[in-house]
PDB file of C-alpha atoms and ligand atoms in Angstrom:
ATOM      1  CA  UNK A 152     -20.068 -23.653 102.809  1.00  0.00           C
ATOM      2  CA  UNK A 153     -17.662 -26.316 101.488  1.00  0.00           C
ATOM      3  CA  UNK A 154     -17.360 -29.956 101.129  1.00  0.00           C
ATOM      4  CA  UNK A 155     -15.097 -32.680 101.655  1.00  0.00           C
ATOM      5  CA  UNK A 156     -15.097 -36.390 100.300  1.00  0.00           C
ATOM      6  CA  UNK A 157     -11.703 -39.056 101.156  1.00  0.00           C
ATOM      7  CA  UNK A 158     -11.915 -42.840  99.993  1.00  0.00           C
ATOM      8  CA  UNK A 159     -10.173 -45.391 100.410  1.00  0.00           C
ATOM      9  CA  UNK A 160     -10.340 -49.257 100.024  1.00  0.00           C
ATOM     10  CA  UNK A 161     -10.578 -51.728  96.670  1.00  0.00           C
ATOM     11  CA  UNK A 162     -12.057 -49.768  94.400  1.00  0.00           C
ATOM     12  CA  UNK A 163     -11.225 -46.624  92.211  1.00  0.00           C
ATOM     13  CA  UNK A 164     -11.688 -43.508  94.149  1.00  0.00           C
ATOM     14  CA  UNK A 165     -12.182 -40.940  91.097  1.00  0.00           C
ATOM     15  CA  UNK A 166     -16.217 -41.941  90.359  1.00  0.00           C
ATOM     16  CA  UNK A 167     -16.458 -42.167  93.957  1.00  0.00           C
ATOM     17  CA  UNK A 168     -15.387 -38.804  94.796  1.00  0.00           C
ATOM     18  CA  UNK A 169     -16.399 -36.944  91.812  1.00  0.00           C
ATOM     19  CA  UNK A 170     -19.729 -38.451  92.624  1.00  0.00           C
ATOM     20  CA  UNK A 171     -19.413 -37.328  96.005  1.00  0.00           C
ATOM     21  CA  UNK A 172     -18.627 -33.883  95.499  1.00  0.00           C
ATOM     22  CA  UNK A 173     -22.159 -33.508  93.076  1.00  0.00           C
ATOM     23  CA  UNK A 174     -23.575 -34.753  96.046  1.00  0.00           C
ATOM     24  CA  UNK A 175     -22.190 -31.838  98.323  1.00  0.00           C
ATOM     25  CA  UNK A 176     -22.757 -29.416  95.747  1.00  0.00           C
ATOM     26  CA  UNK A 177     -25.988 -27.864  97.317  1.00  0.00           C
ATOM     27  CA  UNK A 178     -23.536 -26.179 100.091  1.00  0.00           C
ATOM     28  CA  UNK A 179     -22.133 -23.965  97.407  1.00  0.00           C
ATOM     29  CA  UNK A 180     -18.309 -23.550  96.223  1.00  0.00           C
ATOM     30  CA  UNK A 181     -16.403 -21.400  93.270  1.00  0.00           C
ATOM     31  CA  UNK A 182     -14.232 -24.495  92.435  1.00  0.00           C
ATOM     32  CA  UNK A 183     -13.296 -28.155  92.717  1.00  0.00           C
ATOM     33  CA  UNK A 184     -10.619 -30.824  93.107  1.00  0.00           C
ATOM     34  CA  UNK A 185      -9.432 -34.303  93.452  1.00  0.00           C
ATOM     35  CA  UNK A 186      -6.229 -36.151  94.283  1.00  0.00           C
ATOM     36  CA  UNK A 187      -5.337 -39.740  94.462  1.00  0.00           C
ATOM     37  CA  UNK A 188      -1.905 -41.246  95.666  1.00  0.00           C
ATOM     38  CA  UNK A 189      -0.692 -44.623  94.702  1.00  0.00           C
ATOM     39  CA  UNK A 190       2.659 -46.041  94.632  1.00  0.00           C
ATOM     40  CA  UNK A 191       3.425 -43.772  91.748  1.00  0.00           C
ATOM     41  CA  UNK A 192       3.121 -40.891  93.981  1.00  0.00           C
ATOM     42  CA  UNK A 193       0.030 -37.998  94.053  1.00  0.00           C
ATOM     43  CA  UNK A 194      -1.459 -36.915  91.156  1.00  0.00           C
ATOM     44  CA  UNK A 195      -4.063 -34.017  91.298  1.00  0.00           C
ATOM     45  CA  UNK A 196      -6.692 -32.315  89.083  1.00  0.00           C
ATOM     46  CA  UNK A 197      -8.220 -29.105  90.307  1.00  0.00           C
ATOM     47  CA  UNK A 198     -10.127 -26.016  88.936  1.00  0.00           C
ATOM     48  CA  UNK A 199     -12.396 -22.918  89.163  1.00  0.00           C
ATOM     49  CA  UNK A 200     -15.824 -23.244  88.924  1.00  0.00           C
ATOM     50  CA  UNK A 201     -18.450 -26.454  88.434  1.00  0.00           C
ATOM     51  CA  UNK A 202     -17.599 -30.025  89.731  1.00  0.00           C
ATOM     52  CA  UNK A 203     -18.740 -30.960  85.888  1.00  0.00           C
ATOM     53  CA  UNK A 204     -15.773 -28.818  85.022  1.00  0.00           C
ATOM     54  CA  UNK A 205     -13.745 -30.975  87.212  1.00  0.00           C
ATOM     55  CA  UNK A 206     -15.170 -34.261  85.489  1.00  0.00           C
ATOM     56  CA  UNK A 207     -14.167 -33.278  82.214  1.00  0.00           C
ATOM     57  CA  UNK A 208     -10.967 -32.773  83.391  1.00  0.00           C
ATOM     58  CA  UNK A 209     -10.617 -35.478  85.174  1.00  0.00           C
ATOM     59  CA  UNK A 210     -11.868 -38.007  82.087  1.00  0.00           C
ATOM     60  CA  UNK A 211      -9.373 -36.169  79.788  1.00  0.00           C
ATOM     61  CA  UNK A 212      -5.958 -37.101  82.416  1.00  0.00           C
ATOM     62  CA  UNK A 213      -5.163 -40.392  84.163  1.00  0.00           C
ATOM     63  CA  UNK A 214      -6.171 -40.075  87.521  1.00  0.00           C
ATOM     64  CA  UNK A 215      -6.946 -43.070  89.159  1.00  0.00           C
ATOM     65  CA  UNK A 216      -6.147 -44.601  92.449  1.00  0.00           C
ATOM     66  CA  UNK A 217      -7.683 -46.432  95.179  1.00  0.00           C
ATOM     67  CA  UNK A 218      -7.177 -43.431  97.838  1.00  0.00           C
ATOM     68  CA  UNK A 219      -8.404 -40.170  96.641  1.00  0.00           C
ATOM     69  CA  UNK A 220      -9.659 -36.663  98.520  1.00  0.00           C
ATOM     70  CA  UNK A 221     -11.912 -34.110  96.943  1.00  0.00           C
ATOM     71  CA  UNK A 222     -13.139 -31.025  97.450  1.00  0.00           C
ATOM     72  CA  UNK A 223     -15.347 -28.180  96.814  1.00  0.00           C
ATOM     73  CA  UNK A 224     -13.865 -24.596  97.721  1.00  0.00           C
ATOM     74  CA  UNK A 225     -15.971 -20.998  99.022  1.00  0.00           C
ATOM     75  CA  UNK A 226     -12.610 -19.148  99.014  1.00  0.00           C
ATOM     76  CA  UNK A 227     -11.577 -16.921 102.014  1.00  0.00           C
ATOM     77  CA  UNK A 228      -8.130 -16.545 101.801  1.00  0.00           C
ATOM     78  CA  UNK A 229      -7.104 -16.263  98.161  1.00  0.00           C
ATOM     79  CA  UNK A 230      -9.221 -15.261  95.005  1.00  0.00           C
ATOM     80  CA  UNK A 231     -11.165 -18.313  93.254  1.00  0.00           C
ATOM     81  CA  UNK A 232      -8.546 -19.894  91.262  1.00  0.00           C
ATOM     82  CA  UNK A 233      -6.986 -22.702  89.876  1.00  0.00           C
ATOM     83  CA  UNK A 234      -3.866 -22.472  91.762  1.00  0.00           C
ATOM     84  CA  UNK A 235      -5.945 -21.637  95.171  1.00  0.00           C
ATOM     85  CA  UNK A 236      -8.561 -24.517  94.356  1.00  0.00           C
ATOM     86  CA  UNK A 237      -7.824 -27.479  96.597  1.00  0.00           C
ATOM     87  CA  UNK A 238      -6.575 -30.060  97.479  1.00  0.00           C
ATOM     88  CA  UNK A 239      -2.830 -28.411  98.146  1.00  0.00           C
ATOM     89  CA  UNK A 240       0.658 -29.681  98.175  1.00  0.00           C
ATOM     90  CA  UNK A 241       3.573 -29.253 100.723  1.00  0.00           C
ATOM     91  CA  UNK A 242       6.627 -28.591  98.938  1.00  0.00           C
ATOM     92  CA  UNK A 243       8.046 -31.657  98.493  1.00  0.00           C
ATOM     93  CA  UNK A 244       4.400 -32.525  96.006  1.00  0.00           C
ATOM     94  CA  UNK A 245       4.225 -35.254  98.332  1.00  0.00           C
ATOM     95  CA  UNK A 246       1.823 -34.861 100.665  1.00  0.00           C
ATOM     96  CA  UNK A 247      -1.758 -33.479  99.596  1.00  0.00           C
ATOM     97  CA  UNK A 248      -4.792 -31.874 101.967  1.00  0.00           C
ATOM     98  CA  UNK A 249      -8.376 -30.622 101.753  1.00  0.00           C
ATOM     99  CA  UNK A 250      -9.473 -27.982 103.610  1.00  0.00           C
ATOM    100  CA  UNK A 251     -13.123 -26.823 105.202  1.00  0.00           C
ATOM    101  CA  UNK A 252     -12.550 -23.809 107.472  1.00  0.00           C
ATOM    102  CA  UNK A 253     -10.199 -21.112 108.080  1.00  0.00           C
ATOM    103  CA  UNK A 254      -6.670 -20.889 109.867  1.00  0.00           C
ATOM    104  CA  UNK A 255      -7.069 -17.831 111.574  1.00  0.00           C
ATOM    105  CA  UNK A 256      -2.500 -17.495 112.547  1.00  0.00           C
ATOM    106  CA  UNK A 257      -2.267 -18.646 109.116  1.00  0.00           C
ATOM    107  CA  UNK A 258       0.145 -14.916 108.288  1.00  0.00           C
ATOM    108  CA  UNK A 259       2.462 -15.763 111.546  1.00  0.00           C
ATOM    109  CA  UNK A 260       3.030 -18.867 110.314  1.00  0.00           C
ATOM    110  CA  UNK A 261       3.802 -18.506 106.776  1.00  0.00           C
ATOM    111  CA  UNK A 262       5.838 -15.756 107.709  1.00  0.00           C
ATOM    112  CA  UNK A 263       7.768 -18.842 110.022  1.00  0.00           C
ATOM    113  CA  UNK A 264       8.112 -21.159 107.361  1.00  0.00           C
ATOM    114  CA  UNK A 265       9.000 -18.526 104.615  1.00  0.00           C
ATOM    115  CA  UNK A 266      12.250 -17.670 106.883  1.00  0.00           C
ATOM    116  CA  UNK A 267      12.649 -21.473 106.778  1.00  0.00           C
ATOM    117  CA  UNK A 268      13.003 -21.229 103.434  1.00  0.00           C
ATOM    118  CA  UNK A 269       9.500 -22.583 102.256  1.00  0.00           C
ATOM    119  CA  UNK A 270       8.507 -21.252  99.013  1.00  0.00           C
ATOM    120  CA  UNK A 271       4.568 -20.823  98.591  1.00  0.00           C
ATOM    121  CA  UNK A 272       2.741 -21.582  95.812  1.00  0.00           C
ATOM    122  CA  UNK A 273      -1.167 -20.227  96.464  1.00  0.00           C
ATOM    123  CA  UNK A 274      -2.912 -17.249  98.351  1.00  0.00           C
ATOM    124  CA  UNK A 275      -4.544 -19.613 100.522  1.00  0.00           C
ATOM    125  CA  UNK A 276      -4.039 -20.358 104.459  1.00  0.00           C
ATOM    126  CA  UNK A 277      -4.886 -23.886 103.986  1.00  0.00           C
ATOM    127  CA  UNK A 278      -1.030 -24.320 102.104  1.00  0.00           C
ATOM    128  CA  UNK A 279       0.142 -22.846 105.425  1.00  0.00           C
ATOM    129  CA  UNK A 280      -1.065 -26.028 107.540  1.00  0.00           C
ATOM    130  CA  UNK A 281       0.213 -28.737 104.190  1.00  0.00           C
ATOM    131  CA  UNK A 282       3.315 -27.405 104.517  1.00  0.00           C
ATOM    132  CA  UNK A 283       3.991 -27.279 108.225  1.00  0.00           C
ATOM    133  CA  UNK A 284       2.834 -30.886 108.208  1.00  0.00           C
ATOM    134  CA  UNK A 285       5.284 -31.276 105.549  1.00  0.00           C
ATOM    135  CA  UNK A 286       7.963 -30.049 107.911  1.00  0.00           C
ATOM    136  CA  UNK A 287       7.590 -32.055 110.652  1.00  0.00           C
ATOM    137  CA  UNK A 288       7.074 -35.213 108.121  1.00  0.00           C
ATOM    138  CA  UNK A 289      10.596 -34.536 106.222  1.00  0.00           C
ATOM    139  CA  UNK A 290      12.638 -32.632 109.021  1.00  0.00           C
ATOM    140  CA  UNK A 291      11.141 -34.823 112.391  1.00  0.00           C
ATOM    141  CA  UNK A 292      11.035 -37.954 110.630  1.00  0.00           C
ATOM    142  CA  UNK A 293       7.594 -38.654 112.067  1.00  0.00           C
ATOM    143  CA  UNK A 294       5.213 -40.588 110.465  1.00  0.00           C
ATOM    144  CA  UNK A 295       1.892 -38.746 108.498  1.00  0.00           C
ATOM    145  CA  UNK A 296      -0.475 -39.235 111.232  1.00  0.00           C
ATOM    146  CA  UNK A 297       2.407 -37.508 113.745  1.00  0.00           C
ATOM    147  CA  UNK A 298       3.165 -34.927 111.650  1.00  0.00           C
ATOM    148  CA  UNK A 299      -0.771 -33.715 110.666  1.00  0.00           C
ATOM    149  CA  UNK A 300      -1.212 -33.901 114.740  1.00  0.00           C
ATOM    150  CA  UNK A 301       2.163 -31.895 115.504  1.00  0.00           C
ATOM    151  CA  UNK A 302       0.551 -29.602 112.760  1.00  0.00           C
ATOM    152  CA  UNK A 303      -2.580 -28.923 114.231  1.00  0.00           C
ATOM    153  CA  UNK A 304      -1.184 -27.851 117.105  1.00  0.00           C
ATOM    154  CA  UNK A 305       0.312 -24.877 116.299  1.00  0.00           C
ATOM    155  CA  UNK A 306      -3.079 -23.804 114.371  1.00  0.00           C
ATOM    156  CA  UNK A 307      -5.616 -22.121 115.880  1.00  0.00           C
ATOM    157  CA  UNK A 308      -8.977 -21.878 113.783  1.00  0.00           C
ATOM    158  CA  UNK A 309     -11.240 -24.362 112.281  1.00  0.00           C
ATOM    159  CA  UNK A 310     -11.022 -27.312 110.062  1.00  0.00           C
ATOM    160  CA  UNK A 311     -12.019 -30.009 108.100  1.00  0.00           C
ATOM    161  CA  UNK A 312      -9.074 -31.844 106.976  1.00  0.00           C
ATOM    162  CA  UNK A 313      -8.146 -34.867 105.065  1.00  0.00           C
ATOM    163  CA  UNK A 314      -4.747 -35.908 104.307  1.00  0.00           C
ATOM    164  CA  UNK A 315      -2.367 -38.745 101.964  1.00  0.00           C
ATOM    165  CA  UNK A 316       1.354 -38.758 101.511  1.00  0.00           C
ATOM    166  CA  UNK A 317       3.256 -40.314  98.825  1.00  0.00           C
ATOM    167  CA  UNK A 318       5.424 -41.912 101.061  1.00  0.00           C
ATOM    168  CA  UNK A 319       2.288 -44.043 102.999  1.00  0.00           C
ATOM    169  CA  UNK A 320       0.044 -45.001  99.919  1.00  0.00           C
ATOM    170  CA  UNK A 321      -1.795 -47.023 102.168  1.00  0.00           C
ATOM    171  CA  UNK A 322      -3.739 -44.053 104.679  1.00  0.00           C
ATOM    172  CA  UNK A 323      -5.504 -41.912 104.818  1.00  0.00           C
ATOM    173  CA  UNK A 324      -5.489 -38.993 107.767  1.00  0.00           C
ATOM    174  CA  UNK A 325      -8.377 -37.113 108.580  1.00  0.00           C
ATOM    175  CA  UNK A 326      -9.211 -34.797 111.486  1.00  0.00           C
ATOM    176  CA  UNK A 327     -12.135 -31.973 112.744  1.00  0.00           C
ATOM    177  CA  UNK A 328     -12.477 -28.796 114.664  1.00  0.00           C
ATOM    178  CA  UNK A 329     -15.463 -26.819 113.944  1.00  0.00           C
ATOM    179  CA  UNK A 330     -16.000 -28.200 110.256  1.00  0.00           C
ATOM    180  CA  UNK A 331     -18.318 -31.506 110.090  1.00  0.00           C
ATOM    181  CA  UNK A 332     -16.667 -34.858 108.870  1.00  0.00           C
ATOM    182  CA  UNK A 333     -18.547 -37.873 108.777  1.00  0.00           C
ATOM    183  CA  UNK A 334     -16.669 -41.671 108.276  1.00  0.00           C
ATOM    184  CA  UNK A 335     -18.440 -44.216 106.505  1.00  0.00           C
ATOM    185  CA  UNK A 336     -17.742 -47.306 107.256  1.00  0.00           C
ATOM    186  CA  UNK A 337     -17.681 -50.005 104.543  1.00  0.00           C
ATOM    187  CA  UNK A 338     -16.185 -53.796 103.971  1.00  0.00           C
ATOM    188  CA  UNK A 339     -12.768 -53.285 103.938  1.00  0.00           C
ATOM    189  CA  UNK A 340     -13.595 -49.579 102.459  1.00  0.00           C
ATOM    190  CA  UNK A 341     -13.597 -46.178 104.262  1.00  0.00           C
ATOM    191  CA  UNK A 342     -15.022 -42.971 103.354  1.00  0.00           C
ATOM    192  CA  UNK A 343     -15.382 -39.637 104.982  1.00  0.00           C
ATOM    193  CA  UNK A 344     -17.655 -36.938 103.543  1.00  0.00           C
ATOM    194  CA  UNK A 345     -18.843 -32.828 105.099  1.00  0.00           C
ATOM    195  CA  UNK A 346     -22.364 -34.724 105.437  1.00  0.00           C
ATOM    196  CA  UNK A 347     -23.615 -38.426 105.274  1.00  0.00           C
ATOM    197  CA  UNK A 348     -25.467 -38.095 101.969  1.00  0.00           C
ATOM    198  CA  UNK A 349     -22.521 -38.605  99.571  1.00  0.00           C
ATOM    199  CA  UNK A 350     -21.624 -42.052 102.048  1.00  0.00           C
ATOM    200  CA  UNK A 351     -25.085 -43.309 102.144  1.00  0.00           C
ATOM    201  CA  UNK A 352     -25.090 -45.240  98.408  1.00  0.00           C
ATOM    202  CA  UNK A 353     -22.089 -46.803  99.679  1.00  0.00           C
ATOM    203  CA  UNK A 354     -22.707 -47.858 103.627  1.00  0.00           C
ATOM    204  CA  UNK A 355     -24.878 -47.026 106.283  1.00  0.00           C
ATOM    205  CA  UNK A 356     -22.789 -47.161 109.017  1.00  0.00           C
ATOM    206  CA  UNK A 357     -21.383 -44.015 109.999  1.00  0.00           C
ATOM    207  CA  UNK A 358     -19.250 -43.055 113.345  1.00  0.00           C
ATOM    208  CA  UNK A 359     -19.535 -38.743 113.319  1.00  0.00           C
ATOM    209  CA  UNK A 360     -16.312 -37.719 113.945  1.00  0.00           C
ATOM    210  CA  UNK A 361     -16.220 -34.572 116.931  1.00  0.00           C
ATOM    211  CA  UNK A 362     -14.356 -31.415 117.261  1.00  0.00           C
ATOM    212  CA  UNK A 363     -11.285 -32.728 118.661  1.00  0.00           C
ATOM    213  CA  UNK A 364     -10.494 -35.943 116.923  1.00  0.00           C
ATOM    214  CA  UNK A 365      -8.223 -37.018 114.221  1.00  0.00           C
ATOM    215  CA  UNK A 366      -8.870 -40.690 112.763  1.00  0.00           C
ATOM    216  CA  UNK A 367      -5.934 -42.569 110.962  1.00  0.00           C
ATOM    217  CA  UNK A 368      -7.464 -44.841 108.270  1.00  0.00           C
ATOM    218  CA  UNK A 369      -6.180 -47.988 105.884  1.00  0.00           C
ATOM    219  CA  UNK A 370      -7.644 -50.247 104.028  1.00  0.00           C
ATOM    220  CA  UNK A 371      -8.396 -52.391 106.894  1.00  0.00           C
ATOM    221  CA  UNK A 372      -8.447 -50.495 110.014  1.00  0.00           C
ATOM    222  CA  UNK A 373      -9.589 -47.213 111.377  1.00  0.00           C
ATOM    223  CA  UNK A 374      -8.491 -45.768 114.799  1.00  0.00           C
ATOM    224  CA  UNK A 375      -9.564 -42.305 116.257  1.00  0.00           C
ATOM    225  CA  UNK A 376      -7.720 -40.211 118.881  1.00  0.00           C
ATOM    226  CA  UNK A 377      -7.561 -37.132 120.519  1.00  0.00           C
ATOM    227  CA  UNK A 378      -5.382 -34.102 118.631  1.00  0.00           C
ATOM    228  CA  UNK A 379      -4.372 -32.739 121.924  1.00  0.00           C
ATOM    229  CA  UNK A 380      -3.424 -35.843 123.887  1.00  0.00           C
ATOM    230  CA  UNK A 381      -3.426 -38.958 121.831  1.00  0.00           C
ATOM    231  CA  UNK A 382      -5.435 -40.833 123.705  1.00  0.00           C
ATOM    232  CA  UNK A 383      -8.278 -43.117 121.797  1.00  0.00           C
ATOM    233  CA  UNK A 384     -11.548 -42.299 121.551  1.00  0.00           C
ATOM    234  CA  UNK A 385     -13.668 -45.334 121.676  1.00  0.00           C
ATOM    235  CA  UNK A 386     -16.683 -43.914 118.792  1.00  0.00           C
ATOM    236  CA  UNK A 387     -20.239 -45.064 118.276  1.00  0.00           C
ATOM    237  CA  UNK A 388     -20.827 -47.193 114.964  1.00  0.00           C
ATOM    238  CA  UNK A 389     -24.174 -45.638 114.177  1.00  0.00           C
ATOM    239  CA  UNK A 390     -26.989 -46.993 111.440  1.00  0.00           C
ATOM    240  CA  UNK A 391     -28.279 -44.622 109.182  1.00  0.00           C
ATOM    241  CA  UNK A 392     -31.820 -46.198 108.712  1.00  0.00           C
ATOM    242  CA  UNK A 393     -33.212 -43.337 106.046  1.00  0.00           C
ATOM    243  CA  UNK A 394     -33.410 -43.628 102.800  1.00  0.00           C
ATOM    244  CA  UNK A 395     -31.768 -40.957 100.344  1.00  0.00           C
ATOM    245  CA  UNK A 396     -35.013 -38.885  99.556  1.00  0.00           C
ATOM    246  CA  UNK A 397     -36.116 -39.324 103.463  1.00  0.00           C
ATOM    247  CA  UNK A 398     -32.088 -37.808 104.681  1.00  0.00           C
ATOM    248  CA  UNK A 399     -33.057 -34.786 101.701  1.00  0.00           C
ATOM    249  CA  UNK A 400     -36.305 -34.245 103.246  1.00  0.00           C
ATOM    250  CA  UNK A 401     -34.399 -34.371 107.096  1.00  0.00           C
ATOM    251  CA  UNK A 402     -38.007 -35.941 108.219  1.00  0.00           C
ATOM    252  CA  UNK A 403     -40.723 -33.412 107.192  1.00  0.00           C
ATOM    253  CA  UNK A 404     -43.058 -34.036 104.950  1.00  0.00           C
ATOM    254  CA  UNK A 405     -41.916 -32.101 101.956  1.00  0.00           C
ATOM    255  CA  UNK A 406     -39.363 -30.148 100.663  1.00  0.00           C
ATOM    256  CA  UNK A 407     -40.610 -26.534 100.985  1.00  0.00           C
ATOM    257  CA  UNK A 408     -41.082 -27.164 104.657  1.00  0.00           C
ATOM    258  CA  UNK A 409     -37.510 -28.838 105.352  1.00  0.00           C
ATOM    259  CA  UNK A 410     -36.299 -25.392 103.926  1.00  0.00           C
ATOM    260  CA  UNK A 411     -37.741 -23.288 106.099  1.00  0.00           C
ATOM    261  CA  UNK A 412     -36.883 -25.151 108.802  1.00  0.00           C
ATOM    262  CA  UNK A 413     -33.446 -25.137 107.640  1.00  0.00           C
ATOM    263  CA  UNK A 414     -32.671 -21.897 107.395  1.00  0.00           C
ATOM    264  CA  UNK A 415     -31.403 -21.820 110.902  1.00  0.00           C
ATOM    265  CA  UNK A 416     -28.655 -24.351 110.480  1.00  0.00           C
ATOM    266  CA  UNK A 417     -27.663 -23.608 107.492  1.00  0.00           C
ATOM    267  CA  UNK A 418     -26.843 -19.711 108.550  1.00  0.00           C
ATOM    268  CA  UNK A 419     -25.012 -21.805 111.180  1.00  0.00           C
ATOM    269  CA  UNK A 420     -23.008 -23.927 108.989  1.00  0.00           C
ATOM    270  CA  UNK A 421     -22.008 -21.068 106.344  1.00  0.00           C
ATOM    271  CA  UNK A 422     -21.207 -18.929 108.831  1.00  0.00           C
ATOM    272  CA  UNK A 423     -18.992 -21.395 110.857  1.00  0.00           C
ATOM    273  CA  UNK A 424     -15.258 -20.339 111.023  1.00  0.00           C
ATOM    274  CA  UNK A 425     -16.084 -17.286 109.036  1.00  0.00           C
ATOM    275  CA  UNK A 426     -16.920 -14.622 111.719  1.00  0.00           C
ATOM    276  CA  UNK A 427     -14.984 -14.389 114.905  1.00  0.00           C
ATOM    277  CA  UNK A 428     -16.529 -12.689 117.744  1.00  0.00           C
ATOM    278  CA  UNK A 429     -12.944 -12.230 119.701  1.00  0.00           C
ATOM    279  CA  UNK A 430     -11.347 -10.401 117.025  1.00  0.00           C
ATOM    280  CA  UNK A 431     -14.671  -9.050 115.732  1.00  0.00           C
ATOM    281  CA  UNK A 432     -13.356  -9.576 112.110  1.00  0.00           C
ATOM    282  CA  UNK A 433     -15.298 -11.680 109.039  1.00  0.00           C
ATOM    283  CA  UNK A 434     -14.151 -13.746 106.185  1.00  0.00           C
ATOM    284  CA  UNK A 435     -16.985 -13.747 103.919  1.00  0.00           C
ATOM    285  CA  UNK A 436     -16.289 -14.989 100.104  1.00  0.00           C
ATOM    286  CA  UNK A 437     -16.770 -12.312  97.557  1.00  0.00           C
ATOM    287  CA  UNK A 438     -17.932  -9.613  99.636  1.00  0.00           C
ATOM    288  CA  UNK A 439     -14.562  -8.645 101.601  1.00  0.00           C
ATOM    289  CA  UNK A 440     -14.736  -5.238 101.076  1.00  0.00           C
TER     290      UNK A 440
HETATM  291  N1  LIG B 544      -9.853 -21.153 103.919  1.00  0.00           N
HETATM  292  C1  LIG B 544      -9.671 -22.068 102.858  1.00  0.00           C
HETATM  293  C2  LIG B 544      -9.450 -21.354 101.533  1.00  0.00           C
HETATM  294  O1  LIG B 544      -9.754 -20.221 101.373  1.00  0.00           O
HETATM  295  C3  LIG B 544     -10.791 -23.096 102.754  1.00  0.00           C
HETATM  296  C4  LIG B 544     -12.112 -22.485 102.378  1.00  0.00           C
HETATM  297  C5  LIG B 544     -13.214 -23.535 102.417  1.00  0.00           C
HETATM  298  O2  LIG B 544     -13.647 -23.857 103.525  1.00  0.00           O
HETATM  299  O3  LIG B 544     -13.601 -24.001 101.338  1.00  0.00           O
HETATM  300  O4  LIG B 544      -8.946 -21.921 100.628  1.00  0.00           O
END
C-alpha cells in the first residue's frame, strides 16, 4: 500500500506533510515525495527509499509553502526510482499530482498524448493522468478543478489523487475511486491524508471522502461533487473521539490482537487496484515476473 498527505491553510506545509508521511509509513512504500506551490510556482523534492531520506533532502533545499502534497510510492508501473517517485509534473512543470492506485488504459492513453506531441518524463501511469489534466487545463482553458474532472473521465482504474497548479496557488484538488482519502477539517486549514491518523494531531473532524467524489479545497472553503455529474454531495462532518494510541489499537485491547484481526483488511487494502478479476492480470511491486 501507499499513502497520501495534501495541506493547505496558514501554516507551512513541509513539517506537516513530512510528518504525515512517517505517519503512513506502516503501509509500506520504496520511495517518497513532497511538493508545495506558491506564487513562485511548484517546487518538488522526491526520492527512492525512506521518508527520512526525503527529510534530509528536504532540510538541505528551500521548500516551503503553505499548500503542499506528499507521498509514499509501492511502484507498479515503473521501477522504484527517483524520476518515477511521486508527486509528477504535466509538461508545462506546472501542475503537480499524487497518486494511490493504478490506471489500468494508462498505454492507450499515453500512446494519445505522445501523438499529441507530449513528451514523457517517467515509467509511471500516474504521469499519464498529470498530463491529460494538463491538456485540458492549457488547451480547454478550463479551470484545475475542470480539467482533473475532464481527466478522470477518460481513466478507468483506481485512484487516490491530489492535485495544485501553479497557476491557482490558492487550491487544492483532490478526488477518490477505490483508494481511501480522508479530509480533515481544521480552522481555516484543510488536510487530506490515505487514513485519519496523520490528521488527528491536527483536527478531529473528518468528512471520508467516497468512491466517486472529487472535493475542491482553499484556504477557506471546501466543496465536494460528483466526478461523473457535478452535482454536490452534501458530506457528514464526523468527530473522531479516539485518541492516537486508541485509533493504533482500532479498539482491542492490545496490539497483538488488533493484528490479527487486521490481517483481513489489510490483504484488502494492499491488494486494492492491484489484481483485476476482468482481465485476470496482477500488478504486484517487485514480484512481476
Ligand atoms: N501506479 C502508480 C505508480 O506506480 C502509483 C502506485 C502507488 O499506489 O503508490 O507510480
Amino acid at each position: 500500500m501507499c499513502g497520501i498527505i495534501g495541506y493547505i491553510g496558514h501554516q507551512d506545509s513541509v513539517p506537516i506533510v513530512i510528518k504525515g508521511l512517517k505517519r503512513l509509513e506502516y503501509r509500506g512504500y520504496d520511495s517518497a515525495g513532497i511538493a508545495t506551490v506558491d506564487s513562485t510556482g511548484v517546487k518538488i523534492v522526491k526520492n527512492e527509499g525512506k521518508v527520512a531520506r526525503l527529510e534530509k533532502n528536504v532540510d538541505e533545499s528551500t521548500l516551503r509553502g503553505n499548500i503542499g502534497i506528499g507521498h509514499t510510492r509501492w511502484a507498479t508501473h515503473g521501477a522504484p526510482s527517483d524520476t518515477n517517485a511521486h508527486p509528477h509534473l504535466d509538461e508545462t512543470g506546472k501542475i503537480a499530482l499524487v497518486h494511490n492506485g493504478i490506471i489500468e488504459n494508462y498505454d492507450s492513453l499515453r500512446k494519445l498524448l505522445e501523438r499529441e506531441g507530449v513528451k514523457f518524463e517517467t515509467e509511471t501511469d500516474t504521469e499519464v493522468l498529470v498530463q491529460l489534466i494538463g491538456r485540458f487545463y492549457h488547451a480547454d482553458e478550463m479551470t484545475l478543478a475542470e480539467a482533473v474532472q475532464a481527466a478522470l473521465q477518460d481513466v478507468v482504474g483506481t485512484y487516490g489523487i491530489v492535485v495544485i497548479s501553479a497557476d491557482e496557488p490558492d487550491s487544492l484538488i483532490a478526488a477518490r475511486m477505490g483508494s481511501p482519502l480522508v479530509l480533515g477539517i481544521g480552522e481555516e486549514e484543510f488536510f487530506l491524508a490515505s487514513d485519519a491518523s496523520p490528521i488527528i494531531p491536527h483536527t478531529r473532524n473528518v468528512v471520508y471522502l467516497d468512491d466517486g467524489d472529487l472535493v475542491e479545497i482553499n484556504k477557506s472553503n471546501y466543496e465536494v461533487r460528483r466526478i461523473g455529474d457535478n452535482k454536490p454531495v452534501n458530506k457528514v462532518i464526523e468527530r473522531i473521539e479516539y485518541n492516537l494510541e486508541e485509533i493504533e489499537k482500532g479498539g482491542f485491547p492490545h496490539y497483538m490482537l488488533k493484528e490479527i484481526h487486521d490481517q483481513v483488511h489489510t490483504i484488502t487494502d494492499t491488494m486494492r487496484g492491484r489484481l483485476s478479476l476482468e482481465t485476470g492480470t496482477a500488478h504486484l511491486g517487485g514480484i512481476a515476473d
